[in-house]
Short mmCIF file of C-alpha atoms in Angstrom, two decimals:
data_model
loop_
_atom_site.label_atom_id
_atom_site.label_comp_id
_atom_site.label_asym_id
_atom_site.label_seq_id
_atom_site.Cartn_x
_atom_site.Cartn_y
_atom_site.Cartn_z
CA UNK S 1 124.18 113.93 196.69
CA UNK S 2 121.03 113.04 197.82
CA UNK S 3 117.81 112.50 195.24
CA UNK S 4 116.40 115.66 196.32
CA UNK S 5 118.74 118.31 194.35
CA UNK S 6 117.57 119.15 190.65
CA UNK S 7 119.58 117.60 188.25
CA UNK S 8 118.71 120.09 185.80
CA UNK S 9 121.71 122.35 186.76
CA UNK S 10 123.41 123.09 183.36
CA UNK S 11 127.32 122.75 183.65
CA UNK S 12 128.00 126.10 181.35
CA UNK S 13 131.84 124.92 180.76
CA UNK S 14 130.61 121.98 178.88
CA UNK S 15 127.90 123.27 177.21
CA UNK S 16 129.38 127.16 175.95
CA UNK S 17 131.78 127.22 173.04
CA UNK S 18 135.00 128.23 174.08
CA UNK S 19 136.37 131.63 173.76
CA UNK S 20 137.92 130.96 170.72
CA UNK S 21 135.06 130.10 169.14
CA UNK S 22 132.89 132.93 170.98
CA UNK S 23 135.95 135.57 169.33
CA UNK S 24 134.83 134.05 166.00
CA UNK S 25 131.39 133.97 166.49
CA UNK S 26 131.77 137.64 167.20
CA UNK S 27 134.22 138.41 164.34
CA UNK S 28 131.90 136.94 161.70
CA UNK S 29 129.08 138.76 163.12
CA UNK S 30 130.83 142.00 162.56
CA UNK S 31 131.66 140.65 159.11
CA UNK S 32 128.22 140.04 158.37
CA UNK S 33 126.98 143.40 159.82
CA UNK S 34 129.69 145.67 158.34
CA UNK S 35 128.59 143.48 154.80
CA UNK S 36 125.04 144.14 155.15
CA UNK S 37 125.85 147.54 155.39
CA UNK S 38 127.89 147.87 152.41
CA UNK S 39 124.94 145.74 150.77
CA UNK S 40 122.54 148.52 151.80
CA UNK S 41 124.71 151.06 150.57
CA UNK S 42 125.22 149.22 146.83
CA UNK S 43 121.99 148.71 147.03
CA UNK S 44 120.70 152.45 147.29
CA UNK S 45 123.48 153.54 144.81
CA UNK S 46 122.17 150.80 142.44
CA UNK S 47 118.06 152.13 142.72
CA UNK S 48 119.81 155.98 142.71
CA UNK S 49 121.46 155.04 139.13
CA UNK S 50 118.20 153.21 137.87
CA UNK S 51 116.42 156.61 138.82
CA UNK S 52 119.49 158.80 137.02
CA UNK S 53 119.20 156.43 134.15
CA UNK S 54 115.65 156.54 133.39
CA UNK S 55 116.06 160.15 134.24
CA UNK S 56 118.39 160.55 131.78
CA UNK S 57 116.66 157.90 128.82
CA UNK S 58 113.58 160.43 129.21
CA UNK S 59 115.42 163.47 128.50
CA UNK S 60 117.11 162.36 125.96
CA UNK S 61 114.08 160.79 124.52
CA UNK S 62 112.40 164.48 124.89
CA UNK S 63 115.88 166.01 123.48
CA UNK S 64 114.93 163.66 120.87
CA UNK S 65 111.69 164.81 119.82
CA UNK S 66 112.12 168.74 120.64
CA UNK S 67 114.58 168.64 117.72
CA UNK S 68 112.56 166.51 115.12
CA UNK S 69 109.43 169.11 115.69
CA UNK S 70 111.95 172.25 115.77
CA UNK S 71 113.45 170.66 112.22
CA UNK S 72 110.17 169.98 110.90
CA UNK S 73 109.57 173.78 111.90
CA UNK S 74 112.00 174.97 109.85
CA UNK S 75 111.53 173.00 107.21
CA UNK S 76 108.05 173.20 106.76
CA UNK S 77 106.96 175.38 104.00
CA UNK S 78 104.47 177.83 104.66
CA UNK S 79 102.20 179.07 101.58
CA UNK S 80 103.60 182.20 100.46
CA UNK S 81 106.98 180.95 101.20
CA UNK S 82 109.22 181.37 98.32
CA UNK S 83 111.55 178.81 97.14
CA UNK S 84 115.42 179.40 97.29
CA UNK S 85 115.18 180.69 93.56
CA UNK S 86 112.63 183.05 93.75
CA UNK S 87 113.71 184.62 96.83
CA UNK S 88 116.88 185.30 94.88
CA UNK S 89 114.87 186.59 92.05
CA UNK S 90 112.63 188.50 94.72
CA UNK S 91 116.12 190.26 96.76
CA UNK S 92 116.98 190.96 93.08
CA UNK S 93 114.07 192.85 92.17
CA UNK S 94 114.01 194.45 95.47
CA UNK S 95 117.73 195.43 95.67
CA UNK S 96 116.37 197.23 92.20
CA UNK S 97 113.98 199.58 93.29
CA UNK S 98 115.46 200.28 96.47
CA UNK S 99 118.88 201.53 93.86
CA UNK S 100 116.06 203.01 91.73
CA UNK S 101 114.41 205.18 95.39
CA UNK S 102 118.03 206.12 96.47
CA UNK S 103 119.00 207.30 93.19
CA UNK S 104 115.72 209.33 93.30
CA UNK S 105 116.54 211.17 96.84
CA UNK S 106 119.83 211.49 95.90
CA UNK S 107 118.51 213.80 92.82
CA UNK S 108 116.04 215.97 95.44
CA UNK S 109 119.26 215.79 97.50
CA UNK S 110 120.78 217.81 94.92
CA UNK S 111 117.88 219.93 93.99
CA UNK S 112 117.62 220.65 97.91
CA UNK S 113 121.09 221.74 98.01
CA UNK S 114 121.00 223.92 94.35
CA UNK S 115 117.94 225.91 95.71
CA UNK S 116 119.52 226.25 99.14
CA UNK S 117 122.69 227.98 96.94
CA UNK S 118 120.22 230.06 95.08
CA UNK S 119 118.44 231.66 98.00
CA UNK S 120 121.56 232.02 99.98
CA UNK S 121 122.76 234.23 97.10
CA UNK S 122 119.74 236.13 96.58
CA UNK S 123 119.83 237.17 100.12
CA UNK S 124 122.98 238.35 100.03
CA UNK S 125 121.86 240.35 96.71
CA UNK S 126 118.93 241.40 99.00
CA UNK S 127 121.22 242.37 101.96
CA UNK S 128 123.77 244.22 99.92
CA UNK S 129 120.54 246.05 97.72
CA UNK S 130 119.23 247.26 101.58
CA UNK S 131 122.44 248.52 102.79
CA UNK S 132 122.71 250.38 99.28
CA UNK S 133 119.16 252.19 100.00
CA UNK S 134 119.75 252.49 103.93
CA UNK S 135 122.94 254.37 102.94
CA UNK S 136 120.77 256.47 100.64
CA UNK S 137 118.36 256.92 102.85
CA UNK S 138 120.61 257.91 105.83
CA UNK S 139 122.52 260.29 103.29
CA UNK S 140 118.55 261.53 102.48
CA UNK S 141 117.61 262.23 105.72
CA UNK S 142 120.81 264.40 106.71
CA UNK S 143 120.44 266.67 103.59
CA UNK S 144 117.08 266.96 104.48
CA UNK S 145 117.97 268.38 107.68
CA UNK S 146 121.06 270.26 107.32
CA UNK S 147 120.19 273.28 105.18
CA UNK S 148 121.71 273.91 101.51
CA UNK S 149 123.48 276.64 101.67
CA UNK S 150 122.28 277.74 97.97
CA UNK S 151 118.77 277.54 99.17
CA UNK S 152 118.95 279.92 102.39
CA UNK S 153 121.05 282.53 99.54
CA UNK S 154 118.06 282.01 96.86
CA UNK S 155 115.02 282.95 99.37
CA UNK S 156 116.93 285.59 101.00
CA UNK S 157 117.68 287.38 97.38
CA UNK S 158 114.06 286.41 96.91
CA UNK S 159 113.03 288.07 99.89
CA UNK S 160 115.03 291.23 99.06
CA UNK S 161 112.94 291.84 95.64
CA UNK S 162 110.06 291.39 97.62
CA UNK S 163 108.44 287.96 95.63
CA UNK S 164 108.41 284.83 96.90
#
């Protein structure tokens, strides 16, 4: 070879791996991608529970406090509110003149029902007392009409003596 002719040619045999080592290269690159991304994916799962915890710590947190102010509610006394004594005291009295009101009712019940009975009767009385003087009166009306025989015989023997 003459002088002339770069020298810079690159013999690729002695300077690339060998095939073994390029199937290795290549397998540990997979390796390393397919870890990366299951590191992604832990990763994301790991932020996504952070988030669900926090989540979670607040609403418990708010659970928290939405019971302490609802207990405090309802055990807060209000003025006017009676102790457990003197409501029993108060339902006493109470259940007392309510007794006292329905006894009362019951009583107009009954006078109610006693002068219902008395008119009911008097109206028969009444009804019986009409058909009595409708009777009558029919009975009235048809003697009135039909003429007594002992009448017609007085005015004619009246008539006959000549007075009237």
């Amino acid at each position: 070879m003459t002088g002339d002719v770069d020298i810079d040619i690159i013999d690729l045999d002695t300077r690339s791996p060998t095939s073994e080592l390029q199937e290795t290269i290549q397998q540990k690159e997979a390796e390393n991608i397919l870890l990366q991304q299951k590191l992604d994916m832990a990763q994301w799962t790991i932020n996504y529970l952070e988030q669900r915890n926090k989540q979670l710590e607040e609403e418990k947190f708010l659970d928290e406090l939405w019971r302490i102010r609802s207990d405090r509610t309802l055990n807060r006394r209000r003025p006017g509110d009676l102790l457990p004594k003197e409501r029993e005291s108060m339902l006493i009295q109470v259940n007392a003149h309510l007794e006292k009101l329905l006894a009362k009712a019951n009583q107009y019940k009954k006078l109610l029902r006693n002068m219902k009975n008395h008119y009911w009767a008097r109206m028969h009385v009444c009804k019986a007392k009409m058909r009595v003087l409708q009777r009558r009166l029919t009975e009235a009306l048809k003697r009135r009409k039909k003429p007594n025989p002992l009448r017609i015989l007085a005015e004619a023997s009246l008539k006959e003596q000549g007075t009237q």
